[in-house]
Amino acid sequence: MSIEDIKKKLAAGLVEKLINEPSAHYIHILLLRELQSSAIFTTNGQDADITTVGISTCDGLVDYSPVMMFKRKQTGSDRRKGKELQRNLINVQDTMDVNKMNQESPESMLYGSAAGDEAISVTSRVMYDTAYSIRDSSVLVEEKFQNAPGDAFAKGATTAIREPDFIMPGTLFPCVVTLRDATFEELVFVIGITKMNKRYGAATSRIGRMENHILGIYFGLEEGPANLYLSQEVARRLASNDGGLNTENLNKVLYSPVLDTEKVKLLVKKSFDDEIGILNIKALEDAEAKELVDYVTEESMKKALETQKTKASEFFKSVNEKPKSKKRETTNE
């Protein structure tokens, strides 16, 4: 199937040009984020972001504490990569400064921006949700300490410096990135960002290496399963395959020192595919999804960004040319 054929197949989830009224066109990119080096996912600067949830089994309820990769830890990193790519590919300058964004840049037009000179704010049309580890944080978080540096030959005891909690390599985060009312060119852009972005979390110049495995491309009229559901469902299925979904087998999964990434990839996709069976969501065939992902290269992204730059300018022009509504006059009787 050609790229044009794939584009036509995705029509139910795409728009031809930018619109100002939501119209229920959704594209879902199913991912498994695989941490390949230590990373820091923290809000208070010290402790790893974790929560407590439960999974029902045939003999009880198992509660555990997965690591959370907050949605802003994902979208912030992806936005920086997107602005970096558009600077490189089409020489469009933009910034992450919320009050100084170039609203007509393809990235700001897609990911949103605050009110600019024309007092128009742009709502993001890329939706992220917090992603959750499959395993419990007790086997994923490690504390690192280092002594305060010094260069003297003889020195006394120094105060140890506590480093933040580190998330260990091998941690897996099933998640979905959803585009709402996006053009085909914007889809190409987001796939490119997903393929090329390799760093997430704090201190990314040294740590936070991530591999984003794209498992499927979906389209339709509504959103699909939540990220938490996917992580929990993978844990359930791993336990079921290991002798049945009971408390003992589930705990073996949740507190396992490692997980088979290839097996998890298959289970994430199977869980998502099974859940959308009753939803208004369809999937590209695996070969079609692979062809689309492989199509996204530096050359195709540059072409898409150039096209989208023109569409963004036309959109802002049309919005600014619309007459402002007059206030209704009232009289006292």
JSON list of C-alpha atoms in Angstrom, two decimals, residues 174-303:
[
{"chain": "A", "resi": 174, "resn": "PRO", "atom": "CA", "xyz": [3.13, 1.66, 27.86]},
{"chain": "A", "resi": 175, "resn": "CYS", "atom": "CA", "xyz": [1.43, 4.81, 26.62]},
{"chain": "A", "resi": 176, "resn": "VAL", "atom": "CA", "xyz": [-0.60, 6.45, 23.87]},
{"chain": "A", "resi": 177, "resn": "VAL", "atom": "CA", "xyz": [-0.06, 9.82, 22.17]},
{"chain": "A", "resi": 178, "resn": "THR", "atom": "CA", "xyz": [-3.31, 11.11, 20.65]},
{"chain": "A", "resi": 179, "resn": "LEU", "atom": "CA", "xyz": [-3.64, 13.76, 17.93]},
{"chain": "A", "resi": 180, "resn": "ARG", "atom": "CA", "xyz": [-6.97, 15.57, 17.67]},
{"chain": "A", "resi": 181, "resn": "ASP", "atom": "CA", "xyz": [-8.08, 17.21, 14.41]},
{"chain": "A", "resi": 182, "resn": "ALA", "atom": "CA", "xyz": [-4.57, 16.96, 12.98]},
{"chain": "A", "resi": 183, "resn": "THR", "atom": "CA", "xyz": [-3.44, 17.05, 9.37]},
{"chain": "A", "resi": 184, "resn": "PHE", "atom": "CA", "xyz": [-1.43, 14.26, 7.78]},
{"chain": "A", "resi": 185, "resn": "GLU", "atom": "CA", "xyz": [1.62, 16.54, 7.85]},
{"chain": "A", "resi": 186, "resn": "GLU", "atom": "CA", "xyz": [1.22, 17.00, 11.60]},
{"chain": "A", "resi": 187, "resn": "LEU", "atom": "CA", "xyz": [1.02, 13.23, 12.04]},
{"chain": "A", "resi": 188, "resn": "VAL", "atom": "CA", "xyz": [4.28, 12.87, 10.13]},
{"chain": "A", "resi": 189, "resn": "PHE", "atom": "CA", "xyz": [5.82, 15.51, 12.40]},
{"chain": "A", "resi": 190, "resn": "VAL", "atom": "CA", "xyz": [4.75, 13.77, 15.62]},
{"chain": "A", "resi": 191, "resn": "ILE", "atom": "CA", "xyz": [5.92, 10.36, 14.38]},
{"chain": "A", "resi": 192, "resn": "GLY", "atom": "CA", "xyz": [9.26, 11.96, 13.53]},
{"chain": "A", "resi": 193, "resn": "ILE", "atom": "CA", "xyz": [9.55, 13.50, 16.99]},
{"chain": "A", "resi": 194, "resn": "THR", "atom": "CA", "xyz": [8.69, 10.15, 18.57]},
{"chain": "A", "resi": 195, "resn": "LYS", "atom": "CA", "xyz": [11.28, 8.31, 16.51]},
{"chain": "A", "resi": 196, "resn": "MET", "atom": "CA", "xyz": [14.06, 10.84, 17.05]},
{"chain": "A", "resi": 197, "resn": "ASN", "atom": "CA", "xyz": [13.57, 11.97, 20.65]},
{"chain": "A", "resi": 198, "resn": "LYS", "atom": "CA", "xyz": [15.88, 9.97, 22.91]},
{"chain": "A", "resi": 199, "resn": "ARG", "atom": "CA", "xyz": [15.99, 11.86, 26.22]},
{"chain": "A", "resi": 200, "resn": "TYR", "atom": "CA", "xyz": [13.35, 12.30, 28.93]},
{"chain": "A", "resi": 201, "resn": "GLY", "atom": "CA", "xyz": [13.35, 13.52, 32.52]},
{"chain": "A", "resi": 202, "resn": "ALA", "atom": "CA", "xyz": [15.83, 15.75, 34.35]},
{"chain": "A", "resi": 203, "resn": "ALA", "atom": "CA", "xyz": [19.56, 16.08, 33.60]},
{"chain": "A", "resi": 204, "resn": "THR", "atom": "CA", "xyz": [19.11, 14.73, 30.05]},
{"chain": "A", "resi": 205, "resn": "SER", "atom": "CA", "xyz": [22.60, 15.79, 29.02]},
{"chain": "A", "resi": 206, "resn": "ARG", "atom": "CA", "xyz": [23.87, 12.83, 31.06]},
{"chain": "A", "resi": 207, "resn": "ILE", "atom": "CA", "xyz": [20.98, 10.43, 31.67]},
{"chain": "A", "resi": 208, "resn": "GLY", "atom": "CA", "xyz": [17.40, 9.69, 30.65]},
{"chain": "A", "resi": 209, "resn": "ARG", "atom": "CA", "xyz": [18.07, 7.76, 27.42]},
{"chain": "A", "resi": 210, "resn": "MET", "atom": "CA", "xyz": [14.77, 6.38, 26.13]},
{"chain": "A", "resi": 211, "resn": "GLU", "atom": "CA", "xyz": [13.77, 4.19, 23.20]},
{"chain": "A", "resi": 212, "resn": "ASN", "atom": "CA", "xyz": [10.26, 4.83, 21.89]},
{"chain": "A", "resi": 213, "resn": "HIS", "atom": "CA", "xyz": [8.87, 1.68, 20.29]},
{"chain": "A", "resi": 214, "resn": "ILE", "atom": "CA", "xyz": [5.94, 2.52, 17.99]},
{"chain": "A", "resi": 215, "resn": "LEU", "atom": "CA", "xyz": [3.58, -0.45, 18.20]},
{"chain": "A", "resi": 216, "resn": "GLY", "atom": "CA", "xyz": [0.62, 0.73, 16.15]},
{"chain": "A", "resi": 217, "resn": "ILE", "atom": "CA", "xyz": [-1.28, 3.59, 14.50]},
{"chain": "A", "resi": 218, "resn": "TYR", "atom": "CA", "xyz": [-5.03, 3.91, 15.11]},
{"chain": "A", "resi": 219, "resn": "PHE", "atom": "CA", "xyz": [-7.77, 6.29, 13.98]},
{"chain": "A", "resi": 220, "resn": "GLY", "atom": "CA", "xyz": [-11.41, 7.01, 14.75]},
{"chain": "A", "resi": 221, "resn": "LEU", "atom": "CA", "xyz": [-13.97, 9.14, 16.58]},
{"chain": "A", "resi": 222, "resn": "GLU", "atom": "CA", "xyz": [-12.90, 8.69, 20.20]},
{"chain": "A", "resi": 223, "resn": "GLU", "atom": "CA", "xyz": [-10.04, 8.05, 22.58]},
{"chain": "A", "resi": 224, "resn": "GLY", "atom": "CA", "xyz": [-8.87, 4.58, 23.48]},
{"chain": "A", "resi": 225, "resn": "PRO", "atom": "CA", "xyz": [-7.76, 2.83, 26.70]},
{"chain": "A", "resi": 226, "resn": "ALA", "atom": "CA", "xyz": [-5.90, 4.77, 29.39]},
{"chain": "A", "resi": 227, "resn": "ASN", "atom": "CA", "xyz": [-2.19, 4.26, 29.96]},
{"chain": "A", "resi": 228, "resn": "LEU", "atom": "CA", "xyz": [-2.79, 2.87, 33.45]},
{"chain": "A", "resi": 229, "resn": "TYR", "atom": "CA", "xyz": [-5.14, 0.25, 32.04]},
{"chain": "A", "resi": 230, "resn": "LEU", "atom": "CA", "xyz": [-2.47, -0.87, 29.56]},
{"chain": "A", "resi": 231, "resn": "SER", "atom": "CA", "xyz": [0.20, -1.25, 32.26]},
{"chain": "A", "resi": 232, "resn": "GLN", "atom": "CA", "xyz": [-2.15, -3.16, 34.54]},
{"chain": "A", "resi": 233, "resn": "GLU", "atom": "CA", "xyz": [-3.44, -5.36, 31.73]},
{"chain": "A", "resi": 234, "resn": "VAL", "atom": "CA", "xyz": [0.10, -6.33, 30.71]},
{"chain": "A", "resi": 235, "resn": "ALA", "atom": "CA", "xyz": [0.81, -7.32, 34.32]},
{"chain": "A", "resi": 236, "resn": "ARG", "atom": "CA", "xyz": [-2.41, -9.38, 34.40]},
{"chain": "A", "resi": 237, "resn": "ARG", "atom": "CA", "xyz": [-1.57, -11.17, 31.17]},
{"chain": "A", "resi": 238, "resn": "LEU", "atom": "CA", "xyz": [2.01, -11.90, 32.22]},
{"chain": "A", "resi": 239, "resn": "ALA", "atom": "CA", "xyz": [0.70, -13.41, 35.46]},
{"chain": "A", "resi": 240, "resn": "SER", "atom": "CA", "xyz": [-1.97, -15.42, 33.62]},
{"chain": "A", "resi": 241, "resn": "ASN", "atom": "CA", "xyz": [0.64, -16.84, 31.26]},
{"chain": "A", "resi": 242, "resn": "ASP", "atom": "CA", "xyz": [2.71, -17.89, 34.27]},
{"chain": "A", "resi": 243, "resn": "GLY", "atom": "CA", "xyz": [0.12, -20.16, 35.82]},
{"chain": "A", "resi": 244, "resn": "GLY", "atom": "CA", "xyz": [-3.01, -18.08, 36.34]},
{"chain": "A", "resi": 245, "resn": "LEU", "atom": "CA", "xyz": [-4.12, -14.67, 37.54]},
{"chain": "A", "resi": 246, "resn": "ASN", "atom": "CA", "xyz": [-3.73, -15.14, 41.29]},
{"chain": "A", "resi": 247, "resn": "THR", "atom": "CA", "xyz": [-2.02, -13.06, 43.95]},
{"chain": "A", "resi": 248, "resn": "GLU", "atom": "CA", "xyz": [1.19, -15.09, 43.99]},
{"chain": "A", "resi": 249, "resn": "ASN", "atom": "CA", "xyz": [1.76, -15.01, 40.21]},
{"chain": "A", "resi": 250, "resn": "LEU", "atom": "CA", "xyz": [0.85, -11.33, 39.93]},
{"chain": "A", "resi": 251, "resn": "ASN", "atom": "CA", "xyz": [3.33, -10.41, 42.67]},
{"chain": "A", "resi": 252, "resn": "LYS", "atom": "CA", "xyz": [6.02, -12.34, 40.80]},
{"chain": "A", "resi": 253, "resn": "VAL", "atom": "CA", "xyz": [5.42, -10.02, 37.83]},
{"chain": "A", "resi": 254, "resn": "LEU", "atom": "CA", "xyz": [5.13, -6.79, 39.79]},
{"chain": "A", "resi": 255, "resn": "TYR", "atom": "CA", "xyz": [8.34, -7.43, 41.74]},
{"chain": "A", "resi": 256, "resn": "SER", "atom": "CA", "xyz": [10.31, -9.14, 38.98]},
{"chain": "A", "resi": 257, "resn": "PRO", "atom": "CA", "xyz": [13.90, -7.84, 38.54]},
{"chain": "A", "resi": 258, "resn": "VAL", "atom": "CA", "xyz": [13.47, -7.77, 34.74]},
{"chain": "A", "resi": 259, "resn": "LEU", "atom": "CA", "xyz": [10.79, -8.11, 32.07]},
{"chain": "A", "resi": 260, "resn": "ASP", "atom": "CA", "xyz": [11.08, -9.42, 28.51]},
{"chain": "A", "resi": 261, "resn": "THR", "atom": "CA", "xyz": [10.68, -6.28, 26.38]},
{"chain": "A", "resi": 262, "resn": "GLU", "atom": "CA", "xyz": [9.66, -8.17, 23.24]},
{"chain": "A", "resi": 263, "resn": "LYS", "atom": "CA", "xyz": [6.97, -10.08, 25.11]},
{"chain": "A", "resi": 264, "resn": "VAL", "atom": "CA", "xyz": [5.71, -6.87, 26.70]},
{"chain": "A", "resi": 265, "resn": "LYS", "atom": "CA", "xyz": [5.51, -5.15, 23.29]},
{"chain": "A", "resi": 266, "resn": "LEU", "atom": "CA", "xyz": [3.24, -7.91, 22.02]},
{"chain": "A", "resi": 267, "resn": "LEU", "atom": "CA", "xyz": [1.06, -7.80, 25.13]},
{"chain": "A", "resi": 268, "resn": "VAL", "atom": "CA", "xyz": [0.68, -4.01, 25.05]},
{"chain": "A", "resi": 269, "resn": "LYS", "atom": "CA", "xyz": [-0.55, -4.15, 21.47]},
{"chain": "A", "resi": 270, "resn": "LYS", "atom": "CA", "xyz": [-2.81, -7.13, 22.16]},
{"chain": "A", "resi": 271, "resn": "SER", "atom": "CA", "xyz": [-4.32, -5.36, 25.19]},
{"chain": "A", "resi": 272, "resn": "PHE", "atom": "CA", "xyz": [-5.01, -2.20, 23.19]},
{"chain": "A", "resi": 273, "resn": "ASP", "atom": "CA", "xyz": [-6.40, -4.10, 20.19]},
{"chain": "A", "resi": 274, "resn": "ASP", "atom": "CA", "xyz": [-8.74, -6.16, 22.38]},
{"chain": "A", "resi": 275, "resn": "GLU", "atom": "CA", "xyz": [-10.04, -3.10, 24.22]},
{"chain": "A", "resi": 276, "resn": "ILE", "atom": "CA", "xyz": [-10.86, -1.04, 21.11]},
{"chain": "A", "resi": 277, "resn": "GLY", "atom": "CA", "xyz": [-13.05, -3.82, 19.73]},
{"chain": "A", "resi": 278, "resn": "ILE", "atom": "CA", "xyz": [-16.12, -2.11, 21.20]},
{"chain": "A", "resi": 279, "resn": "LEU", "atom": "CA", "xyz": [-14.95, 1.45, 20.46]},
{"chain": "A", "resi": 280, "resn": "ASN", "atom": "CA", "xyz": [-15.14, 3.66, 17.36]},
{"chain": "A", "resi": 281, "resn": "ILE", "atom": "CA", "xyz": [-11.46, 3.08, 16.64]},
{"chain": "A", "resi": 282, "resn": "LYS", "atom": "CA", "xyz": [-9.81, 1.22, 13.79]},
{"chain": "A", "resi": 283, "resn": "ALA", "atom": "CA", "xyz": [-6.20, 0.21, 13.24]},
{"chain": "A", "resi": 284, "resn": "LEU", "atom": "CA", "xyz": [-3.75, 0.29, 10.41]},
{"chain": "A", "resi": 285, "resn": "GLU", "atom": "CA", "xyz": [-2.50, -3.17, 9.58]},
{"chain": "A", "resi": 286, "resn": "ASP", "atom": "CA", "xyz": [0.94, -3.88, 11.06]},
{"chain": "A", "resi": 287, "resn": "ALA", "atom": "CA", "xyz": [2.57, -3.68, 7.61]},
{"chain": "A", "resi": 288, "resn": "GLU", "atom": "CA", "xyz": [0.82, -0.36, 6.88]},
{"chain": "A", "resi": 289, "resn": "ALA", "atom": "CA", "xyz": [1.88, 1.12, 10.21]},
{"chain": "A", "resi": 290, "resn": "LYS", "atom": "CA", "xyz": [5.47, 0.04, 9.61]},
{"chain": "A", "resi": 291, "resn": "GLU", "atom": "CA", "xyz": [5.41, 1.56, 6.12]},
{"chain": "A", "resi": 292, "resn": "LEU", "atom": "CA", "xyz": [4.15, 4.86, 7.51]},
{"chain": "A", "resi": 293, "resn": "VAL", "atom": "CA", "xyz": [6.75, 4.92, 10.29]},
{"chain": "A", "resi": 294, "resn": "ASP", "atom": "CA", "xyz": [9.53, 4.05, 7.83]},
{"chain": "A", "resi": 295, "resn": "TYR", "atom": "CA", "xyz": [8.30, 6.81, 5.49]},
{"chain": "A", "resi": 296, "resn": "VAL", "atom": "CA", "xyz": [9.03, 9.41, 8.15]},
{"chain": "A", "resi": 297, "resn": "THR", "atom": "CA", "xyz": [12.59, 10.52, 7.41]},
{"chain": "A", "resi": 298, "resn": "GLU", "atom": "CA", "xyz": [14.41, 13.85, 7.43]},
{"chain": "A", "resi": 299, "resn": "GLU", "atom": "CA", "xyz": [13.26, 14.49, 3.86]},
{"chain": "A", "resi": 300, "resn": "SER", "atom": "CA", "xyz": [9.59, 13.67, 4.43]},
{"chain": "A", "resi": 301, "resn": "MET", "atom": "CA", "xyz": [9.53, 15.66, 7.68]},
{"chain": "A", "resi": 302, "resn": "LYS", "atom": "CA", "xyz": [10.99, 18.71, 5.96]},
{"chain": "A", "resi": 303, "resn": "LYS", "atom": "CA", "xyz": [8.35, 18.52, 3.26]}
]
